[in-house]
Structures are given as structure tokens and as C-alpha cells.
Amino acid sequence: MTTIVVAMGEKNEIGADNQLLWHLPKDLKHFKDLTSGHPIIMGRKTYESIGKALPNRTNIVISRKKNWFEEGILIVGSIKEAVKFAKKIDENIFIIGGGNIYEQTMEIADKLEVTLVKAQLEADTFFPKIDPKIWKLTDEVFHEKDDKNQYDFSFQTYVKIETKS
Ligand SMILES: NC(=O)c1ccc[n+]([C@@H]2O[C@H](COP(=O)([O-])OP(=O)(O)OC[C@H]3O[C@@H](n4cnc5c(N)ncnc54)[C@H](OP(=O)(O)O)[C@@H]3O)[C@@H](O)[C@H]2O)c1
């Protein structure tokens, strides 16, 4: 199973100036619960935005840069290579962004774990449109904002609709 994990606003916005747009500790915990123990795949810019390897997960970073090495991460030159390595480690792999990588992996993903943040914010990076002919919403859990989580949001699960050819 190849799962995309994303937190996006109501305009599909996901980031600005290589950072996230909100502070939602409940979403960070959700992300940790989903991905811990499984390989995670990300673009070089998302890795730089996080600033370190995330613990208890194999961090696979995609880049076209040559001769770049960094402690604690596996650097690969293509999405295909990232998926190949990840699948050797575990059947369940997670693609964690950013916008550029999401655009290129919607086709190979089986599932989307979306945090839909109930806000419309200025952004420079967006998630692709979720086509209802391709993706079926199978689960939605609503969370209200509180003193630590600045917006209302929903955890949504989408699965790819099987098409018979
Ligand atoms: N809200 C969320 O859930 C979420 C999640 C993740 C990220 N984000 C946000 O998204 C933004 C970053 O996204 P982004 O679209 O700018 O960048 P990105 O997708 O994280 O990374 C893009 C980089 O990945 C490498 N790359 C992409 N496709 C490749 C390919 N086919 N083969 C080899 N390398 C490839 C290139 O690295 P090189 O330039 O090194 O070659 C490219 O510059 C930030 O604002 C971040 O905070 C949000």
C-alpha cells in the first residue's frame, strides 16, 4: 500500500516559503502515528523544511543533486528508485510531500490520508485536485480547534476507486 499523507487548507494550500501554514499538534501526532515504523518518501525541499531525519522511520529523500550526502537519510535520484527501496523495507510506504512530489505520485498512490484544515491561507505550494471520479472518501473525523490547535480540521481517508478496463 502506497499512502500519501498531506495537510491542506480549503484551497489545497500546503506551504509557503518552504514552511507549513499552521501549528496543529494533533495533526503532527496523527502524522507520527500513521508513519512511524514505515519508510517515508519526500522531496529535497520538504526534507530541508523539516531540517532533520524523522526518528523511527527510514527517511528517503528525492533529489537530482549529485554528490550530496547527509547523515541519517537515504538520498535517491528518482521517484521510481525511492519507491523501489521503500518497498524493500516494508509493504506500507508513505509519501509525505511536498507539492512537487505529490503532483508526480498521485498516480501511483493507493490511499490519501488528508488533514483538511478549515482555513484559507496565503501559500505558494498546493496539493493536486482530488478527483472524485478517482478517489472515494471512506472516512472523516472532525476535530474542533482548541487552545493548542489553531483551526478546526478533519482527518479524511480517500481510497482509489478500482476501475475495470
Ligand atoms: N502541508 C503538508 O502536508 C506538507 C507536506 C510536505 C511539504 N509541505 C510544504 O511543501 C513545500 C515544499 O514542497 P515543494 O513542492 O516546494 O518541494 P518538494 O516536493 O518537497 O521537493 C522538490 C524537490 O524534490 C526533488 N525532485 C522532485 N521531483 C524529482 C524527480 N522526479 N527526480 C528527482 N528529484 C526530484 C528536487 O530536488 P533537487 O532540487 O534537490 O533536485 C526538487 O527541487 C514546503 O512549503 C513544505 O512546508 C507541506
XYZ file of N, CA, C and O and ligand atoms in Angstrom:
708
model
N 0.840 -1.199 0.000
C 0.000 0.000 0.000
C 0.878 1.254 0.000
O 1.753 1.389 0.846
N 0.623 2.123 -0.977
C 1.358 3.402 -1.050
C 0.403 4.511 -0.657
O -0.622 4.716 -1.313
N 0.720 5.195 0.447
C -0.189 6.200 1.001
C 0.449 7.577 0.939
O 1.604 7.757 1.340
N -0.319 8.541 0.446
C 0.105 9.946 0.500
C -0.469 10.554 1.774
O -1.650 10.365 2.073
N 0.373 11.270 2.511
C -0.087 11.980 3.707
C 0.079 13.472 3.462
O 1.158 13.919 3.054
N -0.982 14.233 3.716
C -0.921 15.685 3.474
C -1.847 16.425 4.431
O -2.892 15.896 4.816
N -1.450 17.639 4.786
C -2.349 18.556 5.490
C -2.555 19.746 4.567
O -1.583 20.369 4.127
N -3.814 20.013 4.244
C -4.053 21.125 3.312
C -5.228 21.988 3.756
O -6.132 21.531 4.471
N -5.204 23.235 3.301
C -6.302 24.148 3.570
C -7.414 23.990 2.549
O -7.360 23.110 1.676
N -8.413 24.849 2.632
C -9.596 24.719 1.770
C -9.321 25.053 0.306
O -10.137 24.754 -0.558
N -8.177 25.689 0.038
C -7.783 25.971 -1.359
C -6.707 24.990 -1.818
O -5.982 25.263 -2.767
N -6.557 23.886 -1.103
C -5.499 22.886 -1.351
C -4.104 23.421 -1.029
O -3.099 22.846 -1.447
N -4.032 24.531 -0.288
C -2.728 25.103 0.042
C -2.012 24.244 1.081
O -2.646 23.743 2.022
N -0.692 24.074 0.885
C 0.073 23.218 1.813
C 1.309 23.897 2.397
O 1.846 23.433 3.401
N 1.805 24.963 1.757
C 3.018 25.570 2.294
C 3.300 26.935 1.704
O 2.740 27.307 0.668
N 4.167 27.681 2.383
C 4.655 28.970 1.895
C 6.063 29.181 2.431
O 6.342 28.824 3.582
N 6.941 29.698 1.578
C 8.342 29.943 1.977
C 8.979 28.695 2.608
O 9.706 28.787 3.595
N 8.665 27.555 2.023
C 9.184 26.249 2.473
C 8.842 25.917 3.927
O 9.602 25.237 4.624
N 7.668 26.379 4.358
C 7.188 26.027 5.704
C 5.719 25.659 5.649
O 5.032 25.969 4.684
N 5.261 25.015 6.716
C 3.825 24.729 6.832
C 3.066 26.021 7.142
O 3.659 27.043 7.487
N 1.737 25.963 7.063
C 0.927 27.183 7.186
C 0.239 27.301 8.545
O -0.476 28.259 8.785
N 0.404 26.295 9.412
C -0.351 26.275 10.671
C 0.442 25.525 11.724
O 1.418 24.839 11.420
N -0.021 25.655 12.953
C 0.556 24.867 14.037
C -0.571 24.019 14.621
O -1.465 24.524 15.294
N -0.541 22.728 14.318
C -1.591 21.812 14.749
C -0.948 20.566 15.381
O -0.713 19.561 14.702
N -0.646 20.619 16.684
C -0.002 19.473 17.325
C -0.770 18.161 17.156
O -0.164 17.096 17.016
N -2.103 18.231 17.119
C -2.890 16.996 16.929
C -2.611 16.374 15.563
O -2.624 15.156 15.399
N -2.377 17.236 14.565
C -2.059 16.724 13.232
C -0.655 16.130 13.209
O -0.423 15.104 12.562
N 0.281 16.753 13.916
C 1.643 16.208 13.969
C 1.631 14.827 14.629
O 2.324 13.910 14.192
N 0.795 14.668 15.661
C 0.690 13.363 16.326
C 0.070 12.331 15.371
O 0.526 11.188 15.293
N -0.959 12.750 14.644
C -1.622 11.881 13.654
C -0.590 11.425 12.612
O -0.524 10.240 12.258
N 0.221 12.373 12.134
C 1.261 12.064 11.146
C 2.252 11.049 11.727
O 2.603 10.061 11.065
N 2.658 11.279 12.967
C 3.615 10.371 13.615
C 3.002 8.976 13.766
O 3.646 7.959 13.472
N 1.741 8.903 14.204
C 1.070 7.604 14.386
C 0.951 6.851 13.060
O 1.123 5.637 13.009
N 0.637 7.586 11.990
C 0.474 6.929 10.680
C 1.798 6.382 10.154
O 1.847 5.279 9.608
N 2.874 7.183 10.308
C 4.104 6.876 9.560
C 5.175 6.143 10.368
O 6.059 5.536 9.761
N 5.111 6.189 11.692
C 6.187 5.571 12.492
C 6.317 4.088 12.163
O 5.318 3.377 12.042
N 7.550 3.656 12.001
C 7.820 2.256 11.697
C 7.753 1.920 10.220
O 7.962 0.767 9.833
N 7.444 2.904 9.390
C 7.343 2.684 7.933
C 8.257 3.659 7.186
O 8.512 4.763 7.673
N 8.681 3.281 5.976
C 9.508 4.205 5.214
C 8.697 5.440 4.771
O 7.525 5.311 4.402
N 9.345 6.605 4.826
C 8.708 7.830 4.317
C 9.555 8.386 3.167
O 10.786 8.356 3.213
N 8.846 8.863 2.153
C 9.495 9.406 0.951
C 9.147 10.888 0.860
O 7.975 11.255 0.996
N 10.167 11.707 0.611
C 9.897 13.148 0.492
C 10.832 13.804 -0.517
O 11.903 13.261 -0.830
N 10.421 14.979 -0.999
C 11.282 15.778 -1.874
C 12.352 16.488 -1.053
O 12.211 16.676 0.160
N 13.409 16.896 -1.740
C 14.541 17.553 -1.057
C 14.095 18.807 -0.306
O 14.573 19.101 0.791
N 13.163 19.560 -0.870
C 12.757 20.806 -0.213
C 11.978 20.520 1.087
O 12.139 21.233 2.072
N 11.165 19.495 1.056
C 10.441 19.118 2.282
C 11.429 18.656 3.346
O 11.305 19.027 4.512
N 12.424 17.877 2.933
C 13.450 17.451 3.900
C 14.125 18.673 4.526
O 14.297 18.752 5.748
N 14.476 19.652 3.692
C 15.152 20.844 4.226
C 14.221 21.638 5.139
O 14.656 22.239 6.115
N 12.947 21.616 4.803
C 11.973 22.322 5.638
C 11.854 21.652 7.016
O 11.781 22.337 8.041
N 11.880 20.327 7.052
C 11.829 19.612 8.345
C 13.168 19.799 9.077
O 13.202 19.966 10.289
N 14.250 19.768 8.303
C 15.561 20.102 8.864
C 16.324 18.950 9.491
O 17.465 19.104 9.908
N 15.702 17.768 9.568
C 16.390 16.607 10.155
C 15.644 15.346 9.741
O 14.497 15.427 9.285
N 16.294 14.197 9.945
C 15.606 12.928 9.694
C 14.585 12.702 10.802
O 14.866 12.965 11.973
N 13.401 12.236 10.440
C 12.384 11.926 11.450
C 12.696 10.559 12.055
O 13.023 9.618 11.326
N 12.637 10.439 13.378
C 13.050 9.192 14.035
C 12.087 8.023 13.793
O 10.906 8.234 13.491
N 12.607 6.823 13.934
C 11.835 5.566 13.866
C 11.192 5.306 12.512
O 10.190 4.599 12.422
N 11.736 5.915 11.471
C 11.257 5.708 10.105
C 12.451 5.826 9.170
O 13.301 6.700 9.400
N 12.519 5.004 8.115
C 13.559 5.230 7.109
C 13.158 6.449 6.289
O 12.080 6.476 5.698
N 14.007 7.473 6.293
C 13.728 8.720 5.561
C 14.376 8.640 4.183
O 15.609 8.589 4.079
N 13.566 8.621 3.127
C 14.088 8.568 1.762
C 13.829 9.924 1.110
O 12.686 10.387 1.043
N 14.904 10.577 0.672
C 14.808 11.937 0.128
C 15.154 11.904 -1.359
O 16.171 11.330 -1.757
N 14.278 12.511 -2.173
C 14.478 12.515 -3.632
C 15.118 13.841 -4.052
O 14.628 14.915 -3.690
N 16.201 13.731 -4.830
C 16.897 14.930 -5.311
C 17.628 14.603 -6.598
O 18.067 13.477 -6.799
N 17.782 15.636 -7.458
C 18.600 15.454 -8.667
C 20.035 15.892 -8.411
O 20.887 15.746 -9.271
N 20.287 16.442 -7.234
C 21.642 16.932 -6.915
C 22.607 15.757 -6.828
O 22.287 14.723 -6.233
N 23.792 15.944 -7.364
C 24.812 14.895 -7.308
C 25.712 15.133 -6.095
O 25.866 16.268 -5.648
N 26.321 14.062 -5.639
C 27.316 14.157 -4.564
C 26.793 14.896 -3.341
O 27.445 15.762 -2.789
N 25.574 14.565 -2.976
C 25.008 15.149 -1.760
C 24.774 14.014 -0.779
O 24.115 13.031 -1.109
N 25.361 14.123 0.387
C 25.199 13.092 1.406
C 24.837 13.756 2.723
O 25.279 14.866 2.997
N 24.030 13.090 3.486
C 23.721 13.624 4.806
C 23.418 12.462 5.741
O 22.833 11.463 5.319
N 23.815 12.617 6.988
C 23.669 11.540 7.950
C 22.190 11.226 8.199
O 21.382 12.143 8.341
N 21.869 9.946 8.228
C 20.537 9.539 8.678
C 19.469 9.467 7.610
O 18.330 9.105 7.909
N 19.798 9.838 6.360
C 18.786 9.759 5.298
C 19.336 8.990 4.103
O 20.545 8.940 3.885
N 18.406 8.414 3.351
C 18.762 7.746 2.094
C 18.382 8.706 0.969
O 17.223 9.126 0.882
N 19.361 9.086 0.145
C 19.104 10.041 -0.933
C 19.041 9.280 -2.256
O 19.943 8.493 -2.560
N 17.971 9.495 -3.013
C 17.810 8.804 -4.299
C 17.508 9.834 -5.394
O 17.101 10.965 -5.113
N 17.719 9.403 -6.653
C 17.631 10.340 -7.771
C 16.307 10.339 -8.509
O 16.131 11.119 -9.451
N 15.367 9.484 -8.106
C 14.076 9.457 -8.806
C 12.987 8.889 -7.889
O 13.294 8.219 -6.894
N 11.743 9.127 -8.282
C 10.612 8.594 -7.524
C 10.602 7.067 -7.618
O 10.355 6.371 -6.634
N 10.915 6.584 -8.799
C 10.917 5.131 -9.010
C 11.883 4.438 -8.046
O 11.555 3.424 -7.418
N 13.064 5.035 -7.939
C 14.084 4.471 -7.049
C 13.621 4.548 -5.588
O 13.804 3.603 -4.818
N 13.014 5.672 -5.225
C 12.530 5.847 -3.848
C 11.523 4.752 -3.502
O 11.607 4.115 -2.452
N 10.590 4.509 -4.406
C 9.545 3.503 -4.162
C 10.168 2.110 -4.113
O 9.814 1.289 -3.261
N 11.110 1.860 -4.998
C 11.763 0.544 -5.038
C 12.452 0.241 -3.698
O 12.265 -0.827 -3.121
N 13.227 1.194 -3.189
C 13.914 0.998 -1.907
C 12.910 0.872 -0.758
O 13.044 0.012 0.103
N 11.915 1.753 -0.772
C 10.941 1.755 0.332
C 10.229 0.403 0.419
O 10.055 -0.159 1.503
N 9.833 -0.137 -0.741
C 9.085 -1.411 -0.775
C 9.947 -2.588 -0.320
O 9.420 -3.616 0.104
N 11.274 -2.428 -0.433
C 12.155 -3.494 0.067
C 12.118 -3.539 1.580
O 12.369 -4.565 2.205
N 11.841 -2.391 2.186
C 11.824 -2.306 3.650
C 10.471 -2.738 4.202
O 10.370 -3.418 5.206
N 9.397 -2.309 3.519
C 8.043 -2.514 4.064
C 7.031 -2.424 2.921
O 7.208 -1.630 1.982
N 5.962 -3.189 3.043
C 4.877 -3.133 2.043
C 4.127 -1.790 2.129
O 3.686 -1.260 1.131
N 4.033 -1.257 3.371
C 3.310 0.009 3.569
C 4.273 1.178 3.563
O 5.086 1.324 4.481
N 4.172 2.007 2.524
C 5.093 3.139 2.405
C 4.299 4.445 2.334
O 3.134 4.454 1.908
N 4.934 5.526 2.771
C 4.234 6.805 2.887
C 4.973 7.900 2.126
O 6.182 8.064 2.292
N 4.230 8.617 1.304
C 4.788 9.756 0.569
C 4.321 11.017 1.297
O 3.123 11.238 1.460
N 5.299 11.821 1.756
C 4.938 12.921 2.672
C 5.166 14.317 2.064
O 5.185 15.300 2.788
N 5.323 14.401 0.758
C 5.383 15.726 0.122
C 6.750 16.053 -0.437
O 7.624 15.194 -0.476
N 6.893 17.342 -0.879
C 5.838 18.347 -0.887
C 5.063 18.394 -2.193
O 4.842 17.353 -2.837
N 4.672 19.601 -2.585
C 3.782 19.797 -3.723
C 4.286 19.138 -4.998
O 3.526 18.471 -5.720
N 5.551 19.325 -5.258
C 6.167 18.786 -6.471
C 6.101 17.256 -6.485
O 5.731 16.627 -7.481
N 6.421 16.658 -5.358
C 6.400 15.190 -5.258
C 4.957 14.670 -5.287
O 4.657 13.659 -5.940
N 4.025 15.360 -4.637
C 2.620 14.923 -4.680
C 2.126 14.869 -6.135
O 1.468 13.910 -6.535
N 2.435 15.939 -6.893
C 1.993 16.002 -8.302
C 2.407 14.741 -9.063
O 1.671 14.235 -9.901
N 3.613 14.269 -8.752
C 4.181 13.154 -9.517
C 3.808 11.782 -8.955
O 4.166 10.765 -9.558
N 3.116 11.743 -7.801
C 2.859 10.438 -7.184
C 1.367 10.118 -6.997
O 1.037 9.015 -6.550
N 0.477 11.053 -7.358
C -0.964 10.779 -7.232
C -1.336 9.511 -8.003
O -2.188 8.724 -7.578
N -0.661 9.344 -9.135
C -0.985 8.201 -9.995
C -0.602 6.849 -9.382
O -1.292 5.856 -9.602
N 0.485 6.835 -8.609
C 0.931 5.544 -8.057
C 0.383 5.293 -6.650
O 0.566 4.207 -6.104
N -0.278 6.298 -6.049
C -0.774 6.129 -4.683
C -2.068 5.313 -4.674
O -2.868 5.368 -5.606
N -2.261 4.538 -3.572
C -3.499 3.758 -3.396
C -4.452 4.466 -2.444
O -5.654 4.217 -2.450
N -3.879 5.316 -1.578
C -4.656 5.895 -0.484
C -4.161 7.310 -0.192
O -2.963 7.587 -0.337
N -5.082 8.176 0.240
C -4.700 9.529 0.677
C -5.145 9.698 2.125
O -6.312 9.443 2.443
N -4.242 10.117 2.983
C -4.596 10.494 4.357
C -4.478 12.014 4.414
O -3.382 12.565 4.470
N -5.623 12.671 4.349
C -5.664 14.129 4.223
C -6.114 14.741 5.549
O -7.112 14.310 6.126
N -5.379 15.750 5.997
C -5.894 16.603 7.075
C -6.425 17.849 6.383
O -5.653 18.604 5.784
N -7.738 18.023 6.418
C -8.333 19.200 5.773
C -8.501 20.285 6.834
O -9.322 20.154 7.752
N -7.692 21.319 6.710
C -7.688 22.414 7.681
C -8.728 23.438 7.238
O -8.737 23.864 6.071
N -9.622 23.804 8.162
C -10.733 24.692 7.793
C -10.258 26.146 7.823
O -10.568 26.934 8.718
N -9.444 26.481 6.798
C -8.896 27.834 6.689
C -8.507 28.061 5.228
O -8.356 27.090 4.465
N -8.379 29.329 4.858
C -7.896 29.678 3.516
C -6.724 30.629 3.715
O -6.907 31.754 4.160
N -5.525 30.156 3.391
C -4.318 30.906 3.744
C -3.468 31.192 2.505
O -3.544 30.478 1.513
N -2.680 32.263 2.593
C -1.740 32.602 1.519
C -0.703 31.490 1.400
O -0.162 31.046 2.426
N -0.421 31.044 0.164
C 0.517 29.932 0.007
C 1.215 30.012 -1.340
O 0.763 30.714 -2.250
N 2.320 29.289 -1.460
C 2.987 29.176 -2.764
C 3.075 27.727 -3.226
O 3.603 27.436 -4.292
N 2.554 26.799 -2.417
C 2.616 25.371 -2.768
C 1.245 24.746 -2.487
O 0.641 25.026 -1.447
N 0.785 23.902 -3.417
C -0.585 23.368 -3.348
C -0.589 21.872 -3.599
O 0.296 21.322 -4.252
N -1.627 21.210 -3.066
C -1.856 19.788 -3.323
C -2.685 19.679 -4.612
O -3.549 20.525 -4.855
N -2.463 18.629 -5.420
C -3.277 18.477 -6.641
C -4.758 18.297 -6.295
O -5.110 17.875 -5.199
N -5.609 18.586 -7.259
C -7.057 18.396 -7.094
C -7.346 16.909 -6.834
O -6.756 16.040 -7.492
N -8.213 16.629 -5.862
C -8.599 15.234 -5.598
C -9.823 14.942 -6.451
O -10.929 15.410 -6.158
N -9.635 14.204 -7.520
C -10.703 13.936 -8.491
C -11.688 12.917 -7.902
O -11.304 11.772 -7.626
N -12.968 13.313 -7.714
C -13.933 12.373 -7.122
C -14.233 11.160 -8.014
O -14.801 10.168 -7.532
N -13.837 11.227 -9.275
C -14.005 10.044 -10.153
C -12.907 9.016 -9.866
O -13.016 7.854 -10.239
N -11.827 9.462 -9.232
C -10.694 8.579 -8.965
C -10.609 8.200 -7.483
O -10.225 7.083 -7.133
N -11.009 9.145 -6.602
C -10.824 8.949 -5.160
C -12.159 8.936 -4.440
O -12.995 9.805 -4.651
N -12.322 7.945 -3.554
C -13.560 7.825 -2.777
C -13.247 8.127 -1.299
O -12.336 7.526 -0.705
N -14.000 9.064 -0.732
C -13.839 9.394 0.687
C -14.450 8.267 1.524
O -15.642 7.977 1.409
N -13.628 7.605 2.351
C -14.130 6.446 3.101
C -14.229 6.705 4.596
O -14.843 5.924 5.316
N -13.571 7.796 5.054
C -13.604 8.056 6.498
C -13.340 9.535 6.741
O -12.540 10.153 6.028
N -14.037 10.099 7.723
C -13.804 11.501 8.060
C -14.067 11.707 9.553
O -15.127 11.349 10.052
N -13.058 12.262 10.240
C -13.201 12.533 11.676
C -12.912 14.010 11.899
O -11.831 14.514 11.564
N -13.884 14.706 12.458
C -13.777 16.149 12.644
C -13.171 16.489 14.014
O -13.483 15.834 15.003
N -12.298 17.485 14.037
C -11.726 17.974 15.307
C -11.917 19.482 15.399
O -11.618 20.208 14.451
N -12.378 19.914 16.558
C -12.572 21.353 16.739
C -11.285 22.012 17.220
O -10.499 21.383 17.924
N -11.108 23.288 16.851
C -9.913 23.997 17.348
C -9.968 24.109 18.874
O -11.047 24.062 19.473
N -8.788 24.229 19.475
C -8.727 24.411 20.927
C -7.554 25.341 21.234
O -7.002 25.955 20.311
N -7.148 25.424 22.479
C -6.091 26.398 22.802
C -4.744 26.048 22.170
O -3.904 26.920 21.991
N -4.536 24.777 21.795
C -3.247 24.405 21.191
C -3.321 24.240 19.669
O -2.317 24.316 18.977
N -4.531 23.982 19.151
C -4.699 23.725 17.707
C -5.532 24.875 17.123
O -6.708 25.021 17.439
N -4.894 25.673 16.256
C -5.451 26.981 15.913
C -6.640 26.986 14.949
O -7.291 28.019 14.817
N -6.899 25.870 14.257
C -8.042 25.804 13.334
C -8.832 24.516 13.552
O -8.276 23.522 14.020
N -10.114 24.533 13.139
C -10.873 23.284 13.009
C -10.235 22.480 11.869
O -9.696 23.058 10.919
N -10.319 21.180 11.950
C -9.811 20.353 10.843
C -10.466 18.986 10.862
O -11.085 18.597 11.864
N -10.362 18.274 9.734
C -10.864 16.891 9.634
C -9.752 15.978 9.171
O -8.969 16.360 8.292
N -9.701 14.781 9.731
C -8.861 13.728 9.160
C -9.715 12.973 8.150
O -10.753 12.401 8.521
N -9.285 12.977 6.909
C -10.047 12.294 5.849
C -9.200 11.173 5.237
O -7.996 11.359 5.024
N -9.847 10.061 4.934
C -9.172 8.974 4.213
C -9.856 8.785 2.867
O -11.089 8.691 2.801
N -9.066 8.788 1.815
C -9.571 8.506 0.461
C -8.898 7.247 -0.068
O -7.688 7.074 0.136
N -9.660 6.391 -0.735
C -9.035 5.248 -1.416
C -9.312 5.342 -2.916
O -10.344 5.879 -3.339
N -8.372 4.822 -3.673
C -8.508 4.908 -5.131
C -9.608 3.964 -5.593
O -9.662 2.806 -5.163
N -10.487 4.469 -6.438
C -11.578 3.649 -6.964
C -10.994 2.710 -8.027
O -10.286 3.149 -8.927
N -11.270 1.411 -7.842
C -10.770 0.430 -8.815
C -11.545 0.592 -10.116
O -12.767 0.628 -10.108
N -10.828 0.692 -11.206
C -11.531 0.775 -12.492
C -11.273 -0.507 -13.281
O -10.141 -0.971 -13.358
N -12.377 -1.067 -13.802
C -12.229 -2.287 -14.613
C -11.949 -1.873 -16.047
O -12.677 -1.069 -16.616
N -10.873 -2.383 -16.624
C -10.577 -1.992 -18.012
C -10.977 -3.105 -18.974
O -11.294 -4.197 -18.576
N 1.100 20.509 4.396
C 1.743 19.384 4.142
O 1.238 18.281 4.389
C 3.118 19.451 3.545
C 3.872 18.275 3.404
C 5.143 18.370 2.834
C 5.621 19.607 2.439
N 4.859 20.717 2.596
C 5.321 22.030 2.143
O 5.583 21.947 0.740
C 6.640 22.843 0.406
C 7.739 22.073 -0.310
O 7.207 21.481 -1.495
P 7.876 21.728 -2.930
O 6.886 21.337 -3.958
O 8.436 23.129 -2.979
O 9.149 20.771 -2.920
P 9.310 19.166 -2.658
O 8.291 18.417 -3.454
O 9.424 18.902 -1.211
O 10.769 18.933 -3.259
C 11.055 19.243 -4.597
C 12.457 18.739 -4.904
O 12.444 17.316 -4.979
C 13.341 16.879 -5.978
N 12.578 16.198 -7.032
C 11.277 16.387 -7.374
N 10.909 15.540 -8.351
C 12.003 14.799 -8.642
C 12.262 13.751 -9.565
N 11.300 13.292 -10.386
N 13.507 13.216 -9.613
C 14.490 13.668 -8.776
N 14.307 14.661 -7.874
C 13.078 15.214 -7.804
C 14.054 18.122 -6.495
O 15.155 18.298 -5.625
P 16.555 18.983 -6.100
O 16.209 20.425 -6.349
O 17.474 18.752 -4.939
O 16.974 18.255 -7.338
C 13.001 19.197 -6.258
O 13.563 20.503 -6.178
C 7.076 23.481 1.731
O 6.374 24.698 1.917
C 6.616 22.468 2.767
O 6.406 23.070 4.040
C 3.616 20.660 3.147
